Short mmCIF file of N, CA, C and O in Angstrom, two decimals:
data_model
loop_
_atom_site.label_atom_id
_atom_site.label_comp_id
_atom_site.label_asym_id
_atom_site.label_seq_id
_atom_site.Cartn_x
_atom_site.Cartn_y
_atom_site.Cartn_z
N MET A 896 61.72 112.79 132.75
CA MET A 896 61.88 111.41 133.14
C MET A 896 61.77 110.49 131.94
O MET A 896 62.42 109.48 131.89
N SER A 897 60.93 110.86 130.98
CA SER A 897 60.81 110.02 129.79
C SER A 897 62.09 109.98 128.98
O SER A 897 62.36 109.01 128.31
N SER A 898 62.90 111.04 129.05
CA SER A 898 64.16 111.04 128.31
C SER A 898 65.13 110.02 128.87
O SER A 898 65.90 109.42 128.14
N VAL A 899 65.09 109.78 130.19
CA VAL A 899 65.94 108.77 130.81
C VAL A 899 65.52 107.39 130.32
O VAL A 899 66.34 106.56 129.96
N THR A 900 64.23 107.15 130.25
CA THR A 900 63.71 105.87 129.77
C THR A 900 64.09 105.65 128.31
O THR A 900 64.50 104.56 127.94
N THR A 901 64.01 106.70 127.50
CA THR A 901 64.35 106.59 126.09
C THR A 901 65.82 106.25 125.90
O THR A 901 66.17 105.37 125.14
N SER A 902 66.70 106.94 126.64
CA SER A 902 68.13 106.68 126.47
C SER A 902 68.48 105.30 127.00
O SER A 902 69.33 104.61 126.45
N THR A 903 67.84 104.86 128.08
CA THR A 903 68.10 103.53 128.62
C THR A 903 67.60 102.46 127.66
O THR A 903 68.28 101.47 127.42
N SER A 904 66.42 102.68 127.08
CA SER A 904 65.87 101.67 126.19
C SER A 904 66.65 101.58 124.89
O SER A 904 66.73 100.53 124.27
N SER A 905 67.27 102.69 124.42
CA SER A 905 68.07 102.63 123.19
C SER A 905 69.43 101.98 123.44
O SER A 905 70.02 101.42 122.54
N ALA A 906 69.92 102.05 124.68
CA ALA A 906 71.20 101.42 125.01
C ALA A 906 71.04 99.92 125.19
O ALA A 906 71.98 99.17 124.93
N ALA A 907 69.88 99.48 125.60
CA ALA A 907 69.68 98.05 125.84
C ALA A 907 69.83 97.21 124.58
O ALA A 907 70.53 96.19 124.62
N PRO A 908 69.23 97.58 123.43
CA PRO A 908 69.44 96.77 122.24
C PRO A 908 70.91 96.76 121.79
O PRO A 908 71.41 95.76 121.30
N ARG A 909 71.59 97.90 121.98
CA ARG A 909 73.00 97.98 121.60
C ARG A 909 73.82 97.01 122.47
O ARG A 909 74.68 96.30 121.97
N ARG A 910 73.53 96.99 123.76
CA ARG A 910 74.22 96.09 124.68
C ARG A 910 73.91 94.64 124.32
O ARG A 910 74.79 93.78 124.35
N ALA A 911 72.67 94.38 123.96
CA ALA A 911 72.27 93.01 123.58
C ALA A 911 73.01 92.57 122.33
O ALA A 911 73.43 91.41 122.23
N MET A 912 73.18 93.47 121.37
CA MET A 912 73.92 93.11 120.15
C MET A 912 75.36 92.76 120.46
O MET A 912 75.93 91.83 119.88
N LEU A 913 75.98 93.49 121.39
CA LEU A 913 77.38 93.24 121.72
C LEU A 913 77.58 91.90 122.41
O LEU A 913 78.69 91.36 122.39
N THR A 914 76.54 91.35 123.00
CA THR A 914 76.64 90.04 123.63
C THR A 914 76.20 88.91 122.71
O THR A 914 76.35 87.74 123.06
N ASP A 915 75.69 89.23 121.53
CA ASP A 915 75.25 88.24 120.55
C ASP A 915 76.47 87.61 119.88
O ASP A 915 77.27 88.31 119.25
N PRO A 916 76.65 86.29 119.99
CA PRO A 916 77.81 85.64 119.37
C PRO A 916 77.89 85.85 117.86
O PRO A 916 78.99 85.98 117.30
N GLY A 917 76.76 85.90 117.19
CA GLY A 917 76.76 86.16 115.75
C GLY A 917 77.30 87.54 115.42
O GLY A 917 78.08 87.72 114.49
N TYR A 918 76.88 88.52 116.21
CA TYR A 918 77.37 89.88 115.99
C TYR A 918 78.86 89.98 116.32
O TYR A 918 79.61 90.66 115.64
N GLN A 919 79.29 89.28 117.36
CA GLN A 919 80.71 89.25 117.70
C GLN A 919 81.52 88.66 116.53
O GLN A 919 82.59 89.17 116.18
N ALA A 920 81.00 87.58 115.93
CA ALA A 920 81.68 86.98 114.77
C ALA A 920 81.74 87.99 113.62
O ALA A 920 82.77 88.09 112.93
N PHE A 921 80.66 88.71 113.40
CA PHE A 921 80.63 89.74 112.36
C PHE A 921 81.71 90.79 112.60
O PHE A 921 82.45 91.16 111.69
N VAL A 922 81.83 91.26 113.83
CA VAL A 922 82.83 92.29 114.16
C VAL A 922 84.24 91.74 113.96
O VAL A 922 85.11 92.42 113.40
N ILE A 923 84.49 90.53 114.41
CA ILE A 923 85.81 89.91 114.24
C ILE A 923 86.18 89.82 112.76
O ILE A 923 87.29 90.19 112.34
N LEU A 924 85.25 89.32 111.94
CA LEU A 924 85.50 89.20 110.51
C LEU A 924 85.67 90.57 109.85
O LEU A 924 86.54 90.76 109.00
N ARG A 925 84.87 91.53 110.27
CA ARG A 925 84.97 92.87 109.68
C ARG A 925 86.32 93.50 109.98
O ARG A 925 86.96 94.07 109.09
N VAL A 926 86.77 93.40 111.21
CA VAL A 926 88.08 93.95 111.57
C VAL A 926 89.19 93.22 110.82
O VAL A 926 90.09 93.83 110.24
N GLY A 927 89.11 91.89 110.80
CA GLY A 927 90.14 91.10 110.12
C GLY A 927 90.22 91.39 108.64
O GLY A 927 91.31 91.55 108.08
N PHE A 928 89.06 91.47 107.98
CA PHE A 928 89.05 91.72 106.53
C PHE A 928 89.18 93.19 106.19
O PHE A 928 89.21 93.55 105.01
N THR A 929 89.27 94.04 107.19
CA THR A 929 89.66 95.43 106.97
C THR A 929 91.18 95.55 107.08
O THR A 929 91.85 96.07 106.19
N VAL A 930 91.71 95.05 108.18
CA VAL A 930 93.14 95.22 108.49
C VAL A 930 94.03 94.40 107.54
O VAL A 930 95.01 94.93 107.00
N ALA A 931 93.71 93.13 107.33
CA ALA A 931 94.60 92.27 106.52
C ALA A 931 94.78 92.78 105.09
O ALA A 931 95.92 92.92 104.64
N PRO A 932 93.72 93.08 104.35
CA PRO A 932 93.95 93.57 102.99
C PRO A 932 94.73 94.89 102.94
O PRO A 932 95.56 95.09 102.06
N ILE A 933 94.47 95.77 103.91
CA ILE A 933 95.21 97.04 103.92
C ILE A 933 96.68 96.79 104.19
O ILE A 933 97.55 97.32 103.49
N LEU A 934 96.99 95.95 105.18
CA LEU A 934 98.40 95.67 105.48
C LEU A 934 99.09 94.94 104.34
O LEU A 934 100.22 95.28 103.96
N PHE A 935 98.43 93.92 103.78
CA PHE A 935 99.03 93.20 102.66
C PHE A 935 99.16 94.11 101.44
O PHE A 935 100.13 94.02 100.70
N GLY A 936 98.18 94.97 101.24
CA GLY A 936 98.25 95.92 100.13
C GLY A 936 99.42 96.88 100.29
O GLY A 936 100.16 97.13 99.34
N LEU A 937 99.61 97.39 101.49
CA LEU A 937 100.75 98.28 101.74
C LEU A 937 102.08 97.56 101.54
O LEU A 937 103.04 98.13 101.03
N ASP A 938 102.11 96.28 101.94
CA ASP A 938 103.36 95.52 101.80
C ASP A 938 103.71 95.25 100.34
O ASP A 938 104.87 94.97 100.03
N LYS A 939 102.74 95.32 99.44
CA LYS A 939 103.06 95.14 98.02
C LYS A 939 104.02 96.23 97.54
O LYS A 939 104.73 96.05 96.57
N PHE A 940 104.03 97.37 98.24
CA PHE A 940 104.93 98.46 97.88
C PHE A 940 106.30 98.33 98.54
O PHE A 940 107.27 98.92 98.08
N ALA A 941 106.38 97.55 99.63
CA ALA A 941 107.64 97.44 100.38
C ALA A 941 108.29 96.07 100.29
O ALA A 941 109.50 95.96 100.49
N ASN A 942 107.52 95.02 100.01
CA ASN A 942 108.03 93.64 99.95
C ASN A 942 108.76 93.25 101.23
O ASN A 942 109.79 92.57 101.17
N LEU A 943 108.22 93.64 102.38
CA LEU A 943 108.84 93.27 103.65
C LEU A 943 108.47 91.85 104.07
O LEU A 943 109.32 91.13 104.59
N LEU A 944 107.24 91.47 103.85
CA LEU A 944 106.78 90.14 104.27
C LEU A 944 107.26 89.04 103.34
O LEU A 944 107.59 87.94 103.79
N VAL A 945 107.26 89.34 102.04
CA VAL A 945 107.60 88.32 101.05
C VAL A 945 107.93 89.04 99.74
O VAL A 945 107.60 90.21 99.56
N ASP A 946 108.56 88.34 98.83
CA ASP A 946 108.82 88.88 97.50
C ASP A 946 107.56 88.66 96.67
O ASP A 946 107.39 87.63 96.02
N TRP A 947 106.65 89.63 96.70
CA TRP A 947 105.33 89.48 96.10
C TRP A 947 105.35 89.16 94.61
O TRP A 947 104.52 88.36 94.15
N PRO A 948 106.23 89.72 93.81
CA PRO A 948 106.21 89.37 92.37
C PRO A 948 106.38 87.88 92.09
O PRO A 948 105.92 87.39 91.06
N ALA A 949 106.97 87.14 93.02
CA ALA A 949 107.13 85.70 92.84
C ALA A 949 105.78 84.98 92.87
O ALA A 949 105.68 83.84 92.41
N TYR A 950 104.76 85.62 93.40
CA TYR A 950 103.43 85.03 93.48
C TYR A 950 102.54 85.39 92.31
O TYR A 950 101.35 85.07 92.31
N LEU A 951 103.10 86.04 91.32
CA LEU A 951 102.33 86.38 90.12
C LEU A 951 102.62 85.34 89.05
O LEU A 951 103.77 85.11 88.67
N ALA A 952 101.58 84.69 88.58
CA ALA A 952 101.73 83.65 87.56
C ALA A 952 102.36 84.25 86.30
O ALA A 952 102.01 85.37 85.92
N PRO A 953 103.27 83.53 85.66
CA PRO A 953 103.93 84.06 84.46
C PRO A 953 102.96 84.47 83.36
O PRO A 953 103.17 85.47 82.69
N TRP A 954 101.86 83.72 83.20
CA TRP A 954 100.91 84.07 82.14
C TRP A 954 100.20 85.39 82.44
O TRP A 954 99.87 86.13 81.51
N ILE A 955 100.00 85.70 83.72
CA ILE A 955 99.41 87.00 84.07
C ILE A 955 100.44 88.10 83.88
O ILE A 955 100.12 89.18 83.37
N ASP A 956 101.68 87.81 84.25
CA ASP A 956 102.75 88.79 84.04
C ASP A 956 102.89 89.13 82.57
O ASP A 956 103.17 90.28 82.21
N ASP A 957 102.67 88.14 81.70
CA ASP A 957 102.74 88.39 80.26
C ASP A 957 101.57 89.25 79.77
O ASP A 957 101.69 89.97 78.78
N LEU A 958 100.42 89.16 80.46
CA LEU A 958 99.23 89.90 80.04
C LEU A 958 99.27 91.37 80.46
O LEU A 958 98.77 92.23 79.74
N VAL A 959 99.80 91.63 81.65
CA VAL A 959 99.76 93.00 82.18
C VAL A 959 100.99 93.77 81.69
O VAL A 959 102.07 93.21 81.54
N PRO A 960 100.81 95.06 81.44
CA PRO A 960 101.96 95.85 81.00
C PRO A 960 102.93 96.10 82.16
O PRO A 960 102.54 96.12 83.32
N GLY A 961 104.18 96.26 81.83
CA GLY A 961 105.19 96.55 82.85
C GLY A 961 105.71 95.30 83.52
O GLY A 961 105.47 94.18 83.09
N SER A 962 106.41 95.53 84.60
CA SER A 962 107.05 94.43 85.34
C SER A 962 106.07 93.78 86.32
O SER A 962 104.98 94.30 86.57
N ALA A 963 106.50 92.66 86.87
CA ALA A 963 105.68 91.98 87.89
C ALA A 963 105.54 92.88 89.12
O ALA A 963 104.48 92.91 89.74
N GLN A 964 106.59 93.63 89.47
CA GLN A 964 106.50 94.53 90.61
C GLN A 964 105.49 95.65 90.35
O GLN A 964 104.72 96.02 91.23
N ALA A 965 105.45 96.15 89.13
CA ALA A 965 104.45 97.17 88.78
C ALA A 965 103.04 96.59 88.91
O ALA A 965 102.13 97.29 89.39
N ALA A 966 102.87 95.34 88.54
CA ALA A 966 101.57 94.69 88.71
C ALA A 966 101.22 94.58 90.19
O ALA A 966 100.07 94.77 90.59
N MET A 967 102.23 94.30 91.01
CA MET A 967 102.00 94.21 92.45
C MET A 967 101.61 95.56 93.05
O MET A 967 100.86 95.62 94.02
N TYR A 968 102.11 96.65 92.49
CA TYR A 968 101.66 97.98 92.94
C TYR A 968 100.16 98.14 92.71
O TYR A 968 99.44 98.63 93.57
N ALA A 969 99.70 97.72 91.54
CA ALA A 969 98.27 97.78 91.25
C ALA A 969 97.48 96.86 92.17
O ALA A 969 96.42 97.23 92.70
N VAL A 970 98.00 95.66 92.39
CA VAL A 970 97.36 94.71 93.29
C VAL A 970 97.28 95.31 94.70
O VAL A 970 96.24 95.23 95.36
N GLY A 971 98.35 95.93 95.15
CA GLY A 971 98.36 96.55 96.47
C GLY A 971 97.31 97.64 96.60
O GLY A 971 96.61 97.71 97.62
N ALA A 972 97.19 98.45 95.59
CA ALA A 972 96.19 99.52 95.62
C ALA A 972 94.78 98.94 95.69
O ALA A 972 93.93 99.41 96.46
N ILE A 973 94.53 97.89 94.92
CA ILE A 973 93.21 97.25 94.93
C ILE A 973 92.93 96.64 96.30
O ILE A 973 91.81 96.74 96.83
N GLU A 974 93.93 96.02 96.91
CA GLU A 974 93.74 95.42 98.22
C GLU A 974 93.45 96.47 99.28
O GLU A 974 92.61 96.26 100.17
N ILE A 975 94.10 97.60 99.21
CA ILE A 975 93.83 98.69 100.15
C ILE A 975 92.39 99.17 99.99
O ILE A 975 91.68 99.36 100.98
N VAL A 976 91.97 99.35 98.76
CA VAL A 976 90.58 99.78 98.50
C VAL A 976 89.60 98.73 99.02
O VAL A 976 88.57 99.07 99.61
N ALA A 977 89.91 97.45 98.82
CA ALA A 977 89.02 96.38 99.30
C ALA A 977 88.91 96.42 100.82
O ALA A 977 87.81 96.26 101.37
N GLY A 978 90.02 96.62 101.52
CA GLY A 978 89.98 96.72 102.98
C GLY A 978 89.14 97.90 103.44
O GLY A 978 88.36 97.79 104.39
N LEU A 979 89.29 99.03 102.76
CA LEU A 979 88.48 100.21 103.10
C LEU A 979 87.00 99.96 102.81
O LEU A 979 86.13 100.41 103.57
N ALA A 980 86.72 99.22 101.74
CA ALA A 980 85.32 98.90 101.41
C ALA A 980 84.71 98.03 102.51
O ALA A 980 83.54 98.23 102.87
N VAL A 981 85.46 97.10 103.06
CA VAL A 981 84.96 96.28 104.16
C VAL A 981 84.69 97.16 105.38
O VAL A 981 83.67 97.01 106.05
N ALA A 982 85.58 98.10 105.65
CA ALA A 982 85.40 98.98 106.81
C ALA A 982 84.15 99.84 106.66
O ALA A 982 83.40 100.02 107.62
N LEU A 983 83.92 100.36 105.47
CA LEU A 983 82.84 101.32 105.26
C LEU A 983 81.52 100.68 104.87
O LEU A 983 80.45 101.19 105.22
N ALA A 984 81.56 99.61 104.11
CA ALA A 984 80.34 98.96 103.61
C ALA A 984 80.57 97.46 103.55
O ALA A 984 80.80 96.90 102.47
N PRO A 985 80.53 96.77 104.69
CA PRO A 985 80.87 95.34 104.70
C PRO A 985 79.95 94.46 103.86
O PRO A 985 80.39 93.41 103.39
N ARG A 986 78.70 94.88 103.64
CA ARG A 986 77.82 94.08 102.78
C ARG A 986 78.36 94.02 101.36
O ARG A 986 78.23 93.02 100.68
N PHE A 987 78.98 95.09 100.89
CA PHE A 987 79.61 95.12 99.57
C PHE A 987 81.06 94.66 99.65
O PHE A 987 81.53 93.87 98.84
N GLY A 988 81.79 95.16 100.64
CA GLY A 988 83.21 94.85 100.78
C GLY A 988 83.51 93.38 100.96
O GLY A 988 84.51 92.87 100.46
N GLY A 989 82.64 92.67 101.68
CA GLY A 989 82.85 91.23 101.85
C GLY A 989 82.83 90.49 100.53
O GLY A 989 83.66 89.63 100.26
N TRP A 990 81.86 90.86 99.67
CA TRP A 990 81.80 90.23 98.34
C TRP A 990 82.98 90.65 97.47
O TRP A 990 83.50 89.85 96.69
N LEU A 991 83.41 91.90 97.60
CA LEU A 991 84.58 92.37 96.84
C LEU A 991 85.82 91.59 97.21
O LEU A 991 86.56 91.11 96.34
N VAL A 992 86.04 91.40 98.50
CA VAL A 992 87.20 90.63 98.96
C VAL A 992 87.08 89.18 98.52
O VAL A 992 88.08 88.57 98.08
N ALA A 993 85.89 88.61 98.60
CA ALA A 993 85.70 87.22 98.16
C ALA A 993 86.04 87.07 96.68
O ALA A 993 86.72 86.12 96.27
N GLY A 994 85.57 88.00 95.87
CA GLY A 994 85.88 87.96 94.43
C GLY A 994 87.36 88.13 94.16
O GLY A 994 87.93 87.43 93.31
N TRP A 995 87.98 89.02 94.89
CA TRP A 995 89.43 89.24 94.74
C TRP A 995 90.19 87.97 95.12
O TRP A 995 91.13 87.57 94.43
N LEU A 996 89.78 87.34 96.22
CA LEU A 996 90.43 86.09 96.63
C LEU A 996 90.23 84.99 95.60
O LEU A 996 91.13 84.17 95.37
N ALA A 997 89.07 84.95 94.94
CA ALA A 997 88.86 83.96 93.89
C ALA A 997 89.87 84.17 92.76
O ALA A 997 90.44 83.20 92.23
N GLY A 998 90.12 85.41 92.40
CA GLY A 998 91.13 85.70 91.38
C GLY A 998 92.53 85.30 91.82
O GLY A 998 93.31 84.76 91.03
N ILE A 999 92.84 85.55 93.08
CA ILE A 999 94.15 85.15 93.62
C ILE A 999 94.29 83.63 93.57
O ILE A 999 95.35 83.10 93.23
N ILE A 1000 93.21 82.92 93.90
CA ILE A 1000 93.25 81.46 93.88
C ILE A 1000 93.52 80.95 92.47
O ILE A 1000 94.36 80.05 92.27
N VAL A 1001 92.85 81.50 91.49
CA VAL A 1001 93.10 81.10 90.10
C VAL A 1001 94.56 81.34 89.75
O VAL A 1001 95.23 80.48 89.16
N ASN A 1002 95.08 82.50 90.11
CA ASN A 1002 96.49 82.81 89.86
C ASN A 1002 97.39 81.77 90.51
O ASN A 1002 98.29 81.22 89.87
N LEU A 1003 97.15 81.46 91.80
CA LEU A 1003 98.03 80.54 92.53
C LEU A 1003 97.94 79.11 92.03
O LEU A 1003 98.93 78.37 92.06
N LEU A 1004 96.76 78.70 91.56
CA LEU A 1004 96.63 77.34 91.04
C LEU A 1004 97.39 77.12 89.75
O LEU A 1004 97.63 75.98 89.35
N THR A 1005 97.79 78.20 89.11
CA THR A 1005 98.56 78.07 87.86
C THR A 1005 100.06 78.19 88.10
O THR A 1005 100.83 78.20 87.14
N ILE A 1006 100.47 78.27 89.36
CA ILE A 1006 101.89 78.29 89.71
C ILE A 1006 102.20 77.02 90.49
O ILE A 1006 101.70 76.84 91.60
N PRO A 1007 103.00 76.12 89.94
CA PRO A 1007 103.33 74.90 90.68
C PRO A 1007 103.97 75.24 92.03
O PRO A 1007 104.77 76.15 92.15
N GLY A 1008 103.54 74.50 93.06
CA GLY A 1008 104.12 74.68 94.38
C GLY A 1008 103.40 75.71 95.24
O GLY A 1008 103.82 75.95 96.37
N HIS A 1009 102.32 76.29 94.75
CA HIS A 1009 101.59 77.29 95.53
C HIS A 1009 100.17 76.82 95.87
O HIS A 1009 99.32 77.62 96.25
N TYR A 1010 99.94 75.52 95.76
CA TYR A 1010 98.60 74.99 95.99
C TYR A 1010 98.17 75.14 97.45
O TYR A 1010 96.99 75.33 97.74
N ASP A 1011 99.13 75.05 98.38
CA ASP A 1011 98.79 75.21 99.79
C ASP A 1011 98.32 76.62 100.09
O ASP A 1011 97.38 76.82 100.88
N ILE A 1012 98.89 77.60 99.44
CA ILE A 1012 98.47 78.98 99.65
C ILE A 1012 97.10 79.20 99.01
O ILE A 1012 96.26 79.92 99.56
N ALA A 1013 96.87 78.55 97.87
CA ALA A 1013 95.55 78.65 97.23
C ALA A 1013 94.47 78.06 98.15
O ALA A 1013 93.38 78.62 98.26
N LEU A 1014 94.78 76.96 98.81
CA LEU A 1014 93.83 76.34 99.73
C LEU A 1014 93.57 77.26 100.92
O LEU A 1014 92.42 77.43 101.34
N ARG A 1015 94.61 77.88 101.45
CA ARG A 1015 94.44 78.84 102.55
C ARG A 1015 93.56 79.99 102.11
O ARG A 1015 92.65 80.42 102.82
N ASP A 1016 93.80 80.50 100.90
CA ASP A 1016 93.01 81.61 100.39
C ASP A 1016 91.56 81.21 100.14
O ASP A 1016 90.66 82.04 100.22
N PHE A 1017 91.31 79.93 99.85
CA PHE A 1017 89.93 79.47 99.73
C PHE A 1017 89.23 79.57 101.08
O PHE A 1017 88.07 79.97 101.16
N GLY A 1018 89.94 79.22 102.15
CA GLY A 1018 89.38 79.39 103.49
C GLY A 1018 89.08 80.85 103.79
O GLY A 1018 88.04 81.19 104.37
N LEU A 1019 89.98 81.73 103.38
CA LEU A 1019 89.73 83.17 103.55
C LEU A 1019 88.52 83.62 102.72
O LEU A 1019 87.73 84.45 103.18
N LEU A 1020 88.39 83.08 101.51
CA LEU A 1020 87.24 83.41 100.67
C LEU A 1020 85.94 83.03 101.39
O LEU A 1020 84.97 83.81 101.39
N LEU A 1021 85.91 81.86 102.01
CA LEU A 1021 84.71 81.45 102.76
C LEU A 1021 84.43 82.42 103.91
O LEU A 1021 83.28 82.76 104.18
N GLY A 1022 85.50 82.88 104.57
CA GLY A 1022 85.33 83.85 105.64
C GLY A 1022 84.78 85.17 105.12
O GLY A 1022 83.94 85.81 105.77
N ALA A 1023 85.23 85.60 103.95
CA ALA A 1023 84.73 86.84 103.36
C ALA A 1023 83.26 86.72 102.97
O ALA A 1023 82.48 87.68 103.14
N VAL A 1024 82.87 85.55 102.47
CA VAL A 1024 81.45 85.33 102.15
C VAL A 1024 80.63 85.35 103.44
O VAL A 1024 79.55 85.95 103.49
N ALA A 1025 81.14 84.71 104.50
CA ALA A 1025 80.44 84.73 105.78
C ALA A 1025 80.29 86.16 106.29
O ALA A 1025 79.23 86.54 106.81
N LEU A 1026 81.33 86.97 106.13
CA LEU A 1026 81.25 88.38 106.52
C LEU A 1026 80.15 89.10 105.76
O LEU A 1026 79.34 89.82 106.36
N ALA A 1027 80.11 88.91 104.45
CA ALA A 1027 79.08 89.58 103.64
C ALA A 1027 77.68 89.16 104.07
O ALA A 1027 76.77 90.00 104.15
N ARG A 1028 77.49 87.88 104.35
CA ARG A 1028 76.17 87.40 104.77
C ARG A 1028 75.81 87.93 106.15
O ARG A 1028 74.67 88.34 106.39
N LEU A 1029 76.76 87.93 107.08
CA LEU A 1029 76.49 88.47 108.41
C LEU A 1029 76.22 89.97 108.35
O LEU A 1029 75.36 90.48 109.07
N ALA A 1030 76.94 90.67 107.48
CA ALA A 1030 76.72 92.11 107.32
C ALA A 1030 75.30 92.37 106.83
O ALA A 1030 74.64 93.32 107.27
N GLN A 1031 74.82 91.53 105.93
CA GLN A 1031 73.44 91.66 105.45
C GLN A 1031 72.46 91.48 106.60
O GLN A 1031 71.52 92.25 106.75
N CYS A 1032 72.69 90.50 107.41
CA CYS A 1032 71.81 90.21 108.54
C CYS A 1032 71.80 91.36 109.54
O CYS A 1032 70.74 91.83 109.94
N TYR A 1033 72.97 91.82 109.94
CA TYR A 1033 73.03 92.85 110.98
C TYR A 1033 72.70 94.23 110.44
O TYR A 1033 72.24 95.09 111.19
N HIS A 1034 72.85 94.46 109.16
CA HIS A 1034 72.42 95.71 108.57
C HIS A 1034 70.89 95.80 108.62
O HIS A 1034 70.32 96.83 108.94
N ALA A 1035 70.21 94.69 108.35
CA ALA A 1035 68.75 94.66 108.37
C ALA A 1035 68.23 94.89 109.78
O ALA A 1035 67.21 95.54 109.98
N GLU A 1036 68.95 94.38 110.80
CA GLU A 1036 68.51 94.55 112.18
C GLU A 1036 68.69 95.98 112.67
O GLU A 1036 68.00 96.43 113.56
N GLN A 1037 69.62 96.74 112.10
CA GLN A 1037 69.90 98.09 112.57
C GLN A 1037 68.95 99.11 111.93
O GLN A 1037 68.89 100.23 112.39
N ARG A 1038 68.23 98.73 110.89
CA ARG A 1038 67.28 99.66 110.27
C ARG A 1038 66.14 99.96 111.22
O ARG A 1038 65.69 99.07 111.94
N PRO A 1039 65.63 101.20 111.21
CA PRO A 1039 64.51 101.53 112.10
C PRO A 1039 63.23 100.84 111.67
O PRO A 1039 63.01 100.49 110.57
#
């Protein structure tokens, strides 16, 4: 009979977490910052959504070896890794994505006509920071 009580009592905190709005926000951000970087990273290899090399600042293109498309292949690989990091370790992955977005913002601010995208990416950066902070909070609550 005590085993029934133990299993019921361990399910109750899990159920309570699922109804917590903060935890729901954490899950939404975690899924979003897992899926989006992986999909955008994969698209760097296909250019289906947009011509990605057009979003690389000329001064960065001059710094990196090879073509702008070759640079986008590297960017795509990094974005895929960042998405996987969010999925596996959101306390670290959230900060990784935020840092990556900061670099993207710097790149976009040096290309005339891309300021609106830089502003959007700043909003995403804030979301990634919120994810990292929420992950810290909910990781601490899950420890025995």
